[in-house]
Amino acid sequence: MKVLFVHPRFPGQFGLLGRWLHARLGWDVRFLHHGDRGFKEPWKVYGYGPVQRNASLRGATATFDEGERHGLAAARTLRGLLEAGEVPDLIVFHSGFGVGRYLGEVTDIPRSGLFEWCADPVRARTPARPQTAWSTGRRMTSYGSVASVLLDLLYCDAAWTSAANQRAQFPPELQHRLRVIPDAYDAALFHPAAEDSRQVGSLVLPDDRPIVSFASRGLEDERGFDVFMDVAARVQRRRPDTLFVVIGGDEHIYGPEPDHGFPTYREALVARFPGDASQIWFHGIVPPRDLVRLFRLTTVHTYLSDPYVLSWSPRNAMACGALMVAADHAATRDLMEDGVTALMAPQTDPEALADRIIEGIERHADLTPMRRAAEEFVRTTSDIEVVGPQIASWFEEIARTGVRT
């Protein structure tokens, strides 16, 4: 079977899935993105573009127009591929960027979309917490992205999302269109094992003190970085022997960067830290193998994000046998259960989160069954060897029947 994946940035969320489909089933996997053509084993990659923003537009109009430009460019390139005899059995796109908007205008090949989130501007009027409340302007701008996501959902042939809470963000009358299939991970990489090195990036982790870790692509409030720093200060007062290890870049991905007067937001929070900031070791993004080592060596790994699309880091940490302390809300409950696979407390109660971290440090050996239960849960629900066959079977059904419901 030949599948064409479409996403503005190669490989997007489709890297592991595409490699598995090729390696296990021999499928021909192609990729259309906003970039250069080429061959990146096992992908044949096509490029569309250039796409330039209209600098005169503002707000929702600008957001929708950017998706329009991606959508038109992707559709034009697809038409050229079809005319050249490059005809897939199925097209799989990521919603929200506009790339799937007009594909149905140039072909009747079935199209399936991955839908991560619908940022409802009405729900956003009631924020998860004041620190990440949306301004009126941001809410108004979001109407453009919501329109793009809902157009994709209305007109694709099949759709899926990764978790029940993510499906719940869509209008009730459209949720039936979304199948829930967990994000997959590679258990051949992320699994419990002994480590013969304690090096993570340029950091060498000690073996004689507890380690509390935090990992996020960007160190920003939406992913709970400010919560982590608050909680770390409280833990440090009671357990000054604790080392805190933070992995992540300074880019803000999910929300605007607050005004802070420092070169980076990370430096601003370090300057405000009420304890010994030298015991918080920072490192930028590290390769996956280094993350595996961190997750295997940490005493407690934290996930303190706002209720949003689940990051891959907590699942990967659980897969490596890490003891999780997480903010308790609808998003994390799709992955964890308090007292069974994680220790949880409300995101807005930093003292309770500190209590759970200290519990994890002081009862670490006693909580070994919890760590094993967490690893077993993600392995039996989210390993690519479990998820891959489910998606492959569904993709074959879509290609065969052109499902629309």
Short mmCIF file of C-alpha atoms in Angstrom, two decimals:
data_model
loop_
_atom_site.label_atom_id
_atom_site.label_comp_id
_atom_site.label_asym_id
_atom_site.label_seq_id
_atom_site.Cartn_x
_atom_site.Cartn_y
_atom_site.Cartn_z
CA MET A 1 0.00 0.00 0.00
CA LYS A 2 1.19 3.51 -0.82
CA VAL A 3 0.52 6.29 1.70
CA LEU A 4 1.22 9.99 1.29
CA PHE A 5 1.61 11.88 4.58
CA VAL A 6 1.16 15.66 4.52
CA HIS A 7 2.49 18.04 7.19
CA PRO A 8 4.24 21.42 6.91
CA ARG A 9 7.36 20.07 8.65
CA PHE A 10 8.87 16.66 7.91
CA PRO A 11 8.25 14.21 9.59
CA GLY A 12 5.78 15.91 11.94
CA GLN A 13 3.92 13.44 14.14
CA PHE A 14 4.23 10.70 11.49
CA GLY A 15 7.90 9.68 11.71
CA LEU A 16 7.63 6.58 13.87
CA LEU A 17 4.39 5.40 12.24
CA GLY A 18 5.73 5.75 8.71
CA ARG A 19 8.95 3.91 9.52
CA TRP A 20 6.97 1.10 11.18
CA LEU A 21 4.55 0.76 8.24
CA HIS A 22 7.50 0.44 5.88
CA ALA A 23 9.62 -1.87 8.02
CA ARG A 24 6.88 -4.22 9.25
CA LEU A 25 4.41 -4.20 6.34
CA GLY A 26 6.52 -3.09 3.41
CA TRP A 27 4.31 -0.08 2.68
CA ASP A 28 5.51 2.65 0.36
CA VAL A 29 5.58 5.82 2.50
CA ARG A 30 5.79 9.28 0.93
CA PHE A 31 5.79 12.72 2.53
CA LEU A 32 4.69 16.14 1.29
CA HIS A 33 5.95 19.08 3.32
CA HIS A 34 6.88 22.74 3.13
CA GLY A 35 10.51 22.15 2.22
CA ASP A 36 12.88 20.42 -0.16
CA ARG A 37 12.41 17.24 -2.15
CA GLY A 38 14.61 14.26 -1.47
CA PHE A 39 14.88 10.76 -0.11
CA LYS A 40 15.13 10.28 3.66
CA GLU A 41 15.06 6.54 4.32
CA PRO A 42 12.44 5.12 4.08
CA TRP A 43 10.60 8.23 2.87
CA LYS A 44 10.36 9.72 -0.59
CA VAL A 45 9.86 13.40 0.26
CA TYR A 46 8.16 16.03 -1.88
CA GLY A 47 8.19 19.74 -1.21
CA TYR A 48 5.66 22.52 -1.70
CA GLY A 49 6.15 26.25 -1.39
CA PRO A 50 7.28 28.85 -0.90
CA VAL A 51 4.55 30.06 1.46
CA GLN A 52 4.78 33.69 2.55
CA ARG A 53 2.59 35.41 5.11
CA ASN A 54 0.60 38.48 4.15
CA ALA A 55 2.09 41.04 6.53
CA SER A 56 -0.90 43.37 6.11
CA LEU A 57 -3.31 40.92 7.77
CA ARG A 58 -3.94 40.66 11.50
CA GLY A 59 -5.70 38.40 13.99
CA ALA A 60 -7.95 35.57 12.86
CA THR A 61 -7.72 36.69 9.23
CA ALA A 62 -3.93 36.33 9.25
CA THR A 63 -4.14 32.89 10.89
CA PHE A 64 -6.70 31.62 8.40
CA ASP A 65 -4.81 33.13 5.47
CA GLU A 66 -1.59 31.36 6.44
CA GLY A 67 -3.48 28.05 6.36
CA GLU A 68 -4.97 29.08 3.01
CA ARG A 69 -1.52 29.54 1.51
CA HIS A 70 -0.31 26.17 2.82
CA GLY A 71 -3.50 24.53 1.56
CA LEU A 72 -3.26 25.97 -1.95
CA ALA A 73 0.45 25.14 -2.26
CA ALA A 74 -0.05 21.57 -1.01
CA ALA A 75 -3.00 21.02 -3.39
CA ARG A 76 -1.07 22.38 -6.38
CA THR A 77 1.87 20.12 -5.62
CA LEU A 78 -0.38 17.09 -5.15
CA ARG A 79 -2.01 17.74 -8.52
CA GLY A 80 1.42 17.75 -10.14
CA LEU A 81 2.35 14.48 -8.44
CA LEU A 82 -0.88 12.84 -9.63
CA GLU A 83 -0.31 14.03 -13.18
CA ALA A 84 3.20 12.53 -13.02
CA GLY A 85 1.75 9.15 -12.02
CA GLU A 86 2.55 9.41 -8.30
CA VAL A 87 -0.81 8.11 -7.06
CA PRO A 88 -1.13 7.01 -3.41
CA ASP A 89 -3.83 4.70 -2.06
CA LEU A 90 -4.39 6.97 0.94
CA ILE A 91 -3.53 10.53 2.00
CA VAL A 92 -2.90 11.22 5.70
CA PHE A 93 -2.59 14.83 6.84
CA HIS A 94 -2.21 16.78 10.08
CA SER A 95 -5.06 19.19 10.73
CA GLY A 96 -4.83 22.85 11.68
CA PHE A 97 -2.08 24.00 9.34
CA GLY A 98 -4.32 24.22 6.28
CA VAL A 99 -2.45 21.52 4.33
CA GLY A 100 -5.51 19.28 4.09
CA ARG A 101 -7.96 22.03 3.12
CA TYR A 102 -8.05 21.59 -0.66
CA LEU A 103 -6.63 18.11 -1.26
CA GLY A 104 -10.16 16.86 -1.97
CA GLU A 105 -10.43 19.38 -4.82
CA VAL A 106 -7.69 17.68 -6.82
CA THR A 107 -8.35 14.00 -6.06
CA ASP A 108 -10.94 11.53 -4.81
CA ILE A 109 -8.27 9.48 -3.02
CA PRO A 110 -9.47 8.98 0.59
CA ARG A 111 -8.03 11.44 3.11
CA SER A 112 -7.56 10.79 6.82
CA GLY A 113 -6.64 13.53 9.26
CA LEU A 114 -4.88 13.56 12.61
CA PHE A 115 -6.59 16.09 14.90
CA GLU A 116 -4.76 17.09 18.07
CA TRP A 117 -6.80 19.98 19.47
CA CYS A 118 -9.61 22.44 18.90
CA ALA A 119 -8.75 25.64 20.80
CA ASP A 120 -12.29 26.75 21.62
CA PRO A 121 -12.14 30.54 22.24
CA VAL A 122 -15.30 30.41 24.36
CA ARG A 123 -13.85 27.78 26.73
CA ALA A 124 -10.65 29.81 26.83
CA ARG A 125 -12.52 32.54 28.71
CA THR A 126 -12.24 30.26 31.76
CA PRO A 127 -8.48 29.62 32.03
CA ALA A 128 -6.87 26.67 33.76
CA ARG A 129 -4.98 29.21 35.88
CA PRO A 130 -4.36 32.97 35.76
CA GLN A 131 -0.76 32.67 34.56
CA THR A 132 -1.84 31.22 31.22
CA ALA A 133 -5.11 33.08 30.71
CA TRP A 134 -5.68 34.14 27.12
CA SER A 135 -5.98 37.80 26.28
CA THR A 136 -9.03 38.96 24.33
CA GLY A 137 -6.80 39.44 21.31
CA ARG A 138 -5.45 35.90 21.49
CA ARG A 139 -8.97 34.49 21.79
CA MET A 140 -10.10 36.50 18.76
CA THR A 141 -7.07 35.35 16.75
CA SER A 142 -7.87 31.73 17.61
CA TYR A 143 -11.10 31.86 15.59
CA GLY A 144 -8.94 31.57 12.48
CA SER A 145 -7.22 28.38 13.63
CA VAL A 146 -10.50 26.87 14.88
CA ALA A 147 -12.09 27.51 11.48
CA SER A 148 -9.19 25.71 9.80
CA VAL A 149 -9.42 22.68 12.11
CA LEU A 150 -13.20 22.37 11.73
CA LEU A 151 -13.06 22.64 7.94
CA ASP A 152 -10.57 19.77 7.94
CA LEU A 153 -12.81 17.70 10.20
CA LEU A 154 -15.95 18.38 8.19
CA TYR A 155 -14.51 17.45 4.82
CA CYS A 156 -11.97 14.68 5.40
CA ASP A 157 -13.01 11.06 4.94
CA ALA A 158 -11.81 9.79 8.33
CA ALA A 159 -10.29 11.35 11.43
CA TRP A 160 -8.49 10.41 14.61
CA THR A 161 -7.07 11.95 17.74
CA SER A 162 -4.78 10.66 20.45
CA ALA A 163 -6.81 10.81 23.67
CA ALA A 164 -10.36 11.08 24.99
CA ASN A 165 -9.74 14.54 26.47
CA GLN A 166 -8.47 15.78 23.13
CA ARG A 167 -11.62 14.54 21.40
CA ALA A 168 -13.69 16.30 24.09
CA GLN A 169 -12.30 19.67 22.94
CA PHE A 170 -14.21 19.43 19.65
CA PRO A 171 -17.86 20.43 19.18
CA PRO A 172 -20.10 17.64 20.56
CA GLU A 173 -21.90 17.23 17.24
CA LEU A 174 -18.57 16.39 15.51
CA GLN A 175 -16.89 14.22 18.12
CA HIS A 176 -18.36 11.03 16.63
CA ARG A 177 -16.10 11.56 13.60
CA LEU A 178 -12.96 11.22 15.72
CA ARG A 179 -11.55 7.81 16.51
CA VAL A 180 -9.25 7.71 19.57
CA ILE A 181 -5.92 5.98 18.88
CA PRO A 182 -3.04 6.56 21.34
CA ASP A 183 0.18 8.18 20.20
CA ALA A 184 2.71 5.42 19.75
CA TYR A 185 6.24 5.19 21.06
CA ASP A 186 9.16 2.88 20.27
CA ALA A 187 9.49 0.38 23.13
CA ALA A 188 12.73 -0.87 21.60
CA LEU A 189 14.19 2.50 22.64
CA PHE A 190 12.09 3.56 25.64
CA HIS A 191 12.13 0.69 28.16
CA PRO A 192 13.58 -0.01 31.63
CA ALA A 193 17.22 -1.09 31.79
CA ALA A 194 20.38 -0.49 33.78
CA GLU A 195 22.64 2.34 32.57
CA ASP A 196 26.44 2.13 32.42
CA SER A 197 26.75 5.89 32.01
CA ARG A 198 25.27 8.81 33.91
CA GLN A 199 25.83 11.40 31.19
CA VAL A 200 22.85 13.29 29.77
CA GLY A 201 24.03 15.73 27.14
CA SER A 202 26.90 17.57 28.82
CA LEU A 203 25.56 16.82 32.31
CA VAL A 204 26.92 13.99 34.46
CA LEU A 205 24.25 13.04 36.98
CA PRO A 206 25.37 12.12 40.52
CA ASP A 207 24.47 8.77 42.04
CA ASP A 208 24.40 9.86 45.69
CA ARG A 209 21.41 12.20 45.83
CA PRO A 210 17.79 12.29 44.63
CA ILE A 211 17.13 13.69 41.16
CA VAL A 212 13.88 15.39 40.16
CA SER A 213 13.54 15.96 36.42
CA PHE A 214 11.44 18.07 34.06
CA ALA A 215 11.50 17.91 30.25
CA SER A 216 9.72 20.02 27.67
CA ARG A 217 10.46 21.13 24.11
CA GLY A 218 10.06 24.73 25.33
CA LEU A 219 10.43 26.00 28.90
CA GLU A 220 7.14 27.90 29.06
CA ASP A 221 4.16 28.34 31.36
CA GLU A 222 1.74 26.38 29.18
CA ARG A 223 3.90 23.32 29.76
CA GLY A 224 4.20 24.04 33.49
CA PHE A 225 7.76 25.36 33.71
CA ASP A 226 6.73 28.11 36.11
CA VAL A 227 4.90 25.53 38.24
CA PHE A 228 8.01 23.34 38.31
CA MET A 229 10.20 26.22 39.52
CA ASP A 230 7.70 27.05 42.28
CA VAL A 231 7.45 23.42 43.35
CA ALA A 232 11.24 22.95 43.18
CA ALA A 233 11.73 25.78 45.70
CA ARG A 234 9.30 24.10 48.10
CA VAL A 235 10.96 20.70 47.71
CA GLN A 236 14.40 22.23 48.19
CA ARG A 237 13.43 23.80 51.50
CA ARG A 238 12.50 20.38 52.87
CA ARG A 239 14.99 18.22 50.92
CA PRO A 240 18.05 20.40 50.23
CA ASP A 241 19.94 17.34 48.97
CA THR A 242 17.72 17.20 45.84
CA LEU A 243 19.17 17.93 42.41
CA PHE A 244 16.76 19.29 39.81
CA VAL A 245 17.45 18.55 36.12
CA VAL A 246 15.58 20.51 33.45
CA ILE A 247 15.76 19.60 29.76
CA GLY A 248 14.30 21.97 27.18
CA GLY A 249 14.83 24.91 24.88
CA ASP A 250 14.05 28.58 25.41
CA GLU A 251 11.51 28.75 22.57
CA HIS A 252 7.87 29.47 23.45
CA ILE A 253 5.74 27.16 21.30
CA TYR A 254 2.26 27.07 22.80
CA GLY A 255 1.79 30.56 24.13
CA PRO A 256 3.24 34.08 24.15
CA GLU A 257 6.37 34.76 26.18
CA PRO A 258 5.60 36.91 29.22
CA ASP A 259 7.37 40.25 29.67
CA HIS A 260 10.30 39.60 32.00
CA GLY A 261 13.28 41.85 31.16
CA PHE A 262 15.80 39.00 30.76
CA PRO A 263 17.36 37.42 27.65
CA THR A 264 15.22 34.30 28.22
CA TYR A 265 12.25 33.35 30.35
CA ARG A 266 14.38 30.62 31.91
CA GLU A 267 16.85 33.22 33.17
CA ALA A 268 13.99 35.33 34.53
CA LEU A 269 12.64 32.46 36.65
CA VAL A 270 16.12 31.51 37.83
CA ALA A 271 16.69 35.10 38.95
CA ARG A 272 13.45 34.99 40.94
CA PHE A 273 14.11 31.56 42.43
CA PRO A 274 13.98 31.89 46.24
CA GLY A 275 16.40 29.03 46.94
CA ASP A 276 19.74 27.75 45.66
CA ALA A 277 19.39 27.96 41.87
CA SER A 278 22.79 26.29 41.40
CA GLN A 279 21.04 23.01 42.25
CA ILE A 280 18.86 23.31 39.15
CA TRP A 281 20.85 22.02 36.20
CA PHE A 282 19.60 23.15 32.80
CA HIS A 283 20.32 21.63 29.42
CA GLY A 284 18.84 22.27 26.01
CA ILE A 285 17.17 19.63 23.84
CA VAL A 286 19.05 16.32 23.94
CA PRO A 287 18.93 13.27 21.62
CA PRO A 288 16.33 10.59 22.41
CA ARG A 289 18.97 8.20 23.79
CA ASP A 290 19.98 10.81 26.36
CA LEU A 291 16.35 11.27 27.38
CA VAL A 292 16.11 7.52 27.90
CA ARG A 293 19.10 7.71 30.23
CA LEU A 294 17.56 10.59 32.18
CA PHE A 295 14.24 8.76 32.57
CA ARG A 296 16.04 5.64 33.82
CA LEU A 297 18.22 7.51 36.30
CA THR A 298 15.82 10.10 37.71
CA THR A 299 14.24 9.57 41.10
CA VAL A 300 11.06 11.43 40.17
CA HIS A 301 10.04 12.76 36.77
CA THR A 302 7.47 15.56 36.73
CA TYR A 303 4.81 16.53 34.22
CA LEU A 304 3.11 19.77 35.27
CA SER A 305 1.63 21.02 32.00
CA ASP A 306 -1.64 22.88 31.62
CA PRO A 307 -4.52 20.63 30.45
CA TYR A 308 -3.61 20.46 26.78
CA VAL A 309 -2.36 17.94 24.21
CA LEU A 310 -0.36 15.37 26.14
CA SER A 311 3.37 15.65 25.60
CA TRP A 312 5.29 12.54 24.64
CA SER A 313 7.69 12.94 27.59
CA PRO A 314 5.48 11.54 30.41
CA ARG A 315 4.60 8.46 28.41
CA ASN A 316 8.23 7.90 27.43
CA ALA A 317 9.32 8.40 31.04
CA MET A 318 6.76 5.86 32.23
CA ALA A 319 7.98 3.46 29.54
CA CYS A 320 11.50 3.72 30.98
CA GLY A 321 10.29 2.94 34.49
CA ALA A 322 10.40 6.47 35.89
CA LEU A 323 8.26 7.38 38.89
CA MET A 324 5.84 10.09 37.74
CA VAL A 325 4.53 13.08 39.66
CA ALA A 326 1.95 14.88 37.55
CA ALA A 327 -0.58 17.66 37.62
CA ASP A 328 -4.02 16.11 38.06
CA HIS A 329 -6.46 17.14 35.33
CA ALA A 330 -8.42 15.65 32.45
CA ALA A 331 -5.46 15.50 30.06
CA THR A 332 -3.14 13.59 32.41
CA ARG A 333 -5.92 11.25 33.52
CA ASP A 334 -5.97 9.87 29.97
CA LEU A 335 -2.47 8.51 30.68
CA MET A 336 -2.16 8.08 34.46
CA GLU A 337 -4.15 7.08 37.51
CA ASP A 338 -3.28 8.56 40.88
CA GLY A 339 -1.93 5.97 43.26
CA VAL A 340 -1.81 3.31 40.54
CA THR A 341 0.60 4.53 37.85
CA ALA A 342 1.56 7.99 39.18
CA LEU A 343 1.44 10.37 42.12
CA MET A 344 -0.83 13.30 41.25
CA ALA A 345 -1.98 16.60 42.74
CA PRO A 346 -3.79 19.69 41.41
CA GLN A 347 -1.65 21.85 39.14
CA THR A 348 -2.69 24.92 41.12
CA ASP A 349 -1.55 23.46 44.47
CA PRO A 350 2.27 23.64 44.45
CA GLU A 351 2.55 22.54 48.07
CA ALA A 352 0.60 19.36 47.33
CA LEU A 353 2.80 18.70 44.28
CA ALA A 354 5.89 19.19 46.47
CA ASP A 355 4.42 16.69 48.95
CA ARG A 356 4.03 14.12 46.15
CA ILE A 357 7.60 14.65 44.95
CA ILE A 358 8.98 14.20 48.44
CA GLU A 359 6.82 11.11 48.85
CA GLY A 360 8.34 9.81 45.62
CA ILE A 361 11.85 10.47 46.91
CA GLU A 362 11.36 9.01 50.36
CA ARG A 363 9.24 6.02 49.33
CA HIS A 364 10.97 5.34 46.03
CA ALA A 365 11.68 1.68 46.72
CA ASP A 366 8.18 1.10 48.12
CA LEU A 367 6.69 2.58 44.95
CA THR A 368 8.45 0.15 42.62
CA PRO A 369 5.12 -1.64 41.87
CA MET A 370 3.68 1.71 40.75
CA ARG A 371 6.57 2.27 38.33
CA ARG A 372 6.14 -1.25 36.97
CA ALA A 373 2.39 -0.74 36.55
CA ALA A 374 3.02 2.51 34.65
CA GLU A 375 5.50 0.84 32.31
CA GLU A 376 3.13 -2.06 31.69
CA PHE A 377 0.22 0.29 30.97
CA VAL A 378 2.01 2.31 28.30
CA ARG A 379 3.64 -0.77 26.78
CA THR A 380 0.32 -2.59 26.38
CA THR A 381 -1.55 0.46 25.05
CA SER A 382 0.97 2.65 23.21
CA ASP A 383 3.92 0.59 22.00
CA ILE A 384 4.14 0.98 18.20
CA GLU A 385 3.91 -2.81 17.96
CA VAL A 386 0.44 -2.50 19.52
CA VAL A 387 -0.75 0.75 17.91
CA GLY A 388 0.81 0.16 14.48
CA PRO A 389 -1.39 -2.84 13.53
CA GLN A 390 -4.52 -0.95 14.67
CA ILE A 391 -3.73 2.06 12.50
CA ALA A 392 -2.65 -0.07 9.55
CA SER A 393 -5.91 -2.03 9.61
CA TRP A 394 -7.90 1.18 9.81
CA PHE A 395 -5.90 2.81 7.00
CA GLU A 396 -6.60 -0.20 4.79
CA GLU A 397 -10.32 0.13 5.56
CA ILE A 398 -10.30 3.84 4.67
CA ALA A 399 -8.44 3.18 1.41
CA ARG A 400 -10.85 0.38 0.54
CA THR A 401 -14.16 1.99 1.50
CA GLY A 402 -13.48 5.73 1.52
CA VAL A 403 -15.16 5.94 4.95
CA ARG A 404 -17.20 9.07 5.68
CA THR A 405 -19.42 9.17 8.74
#
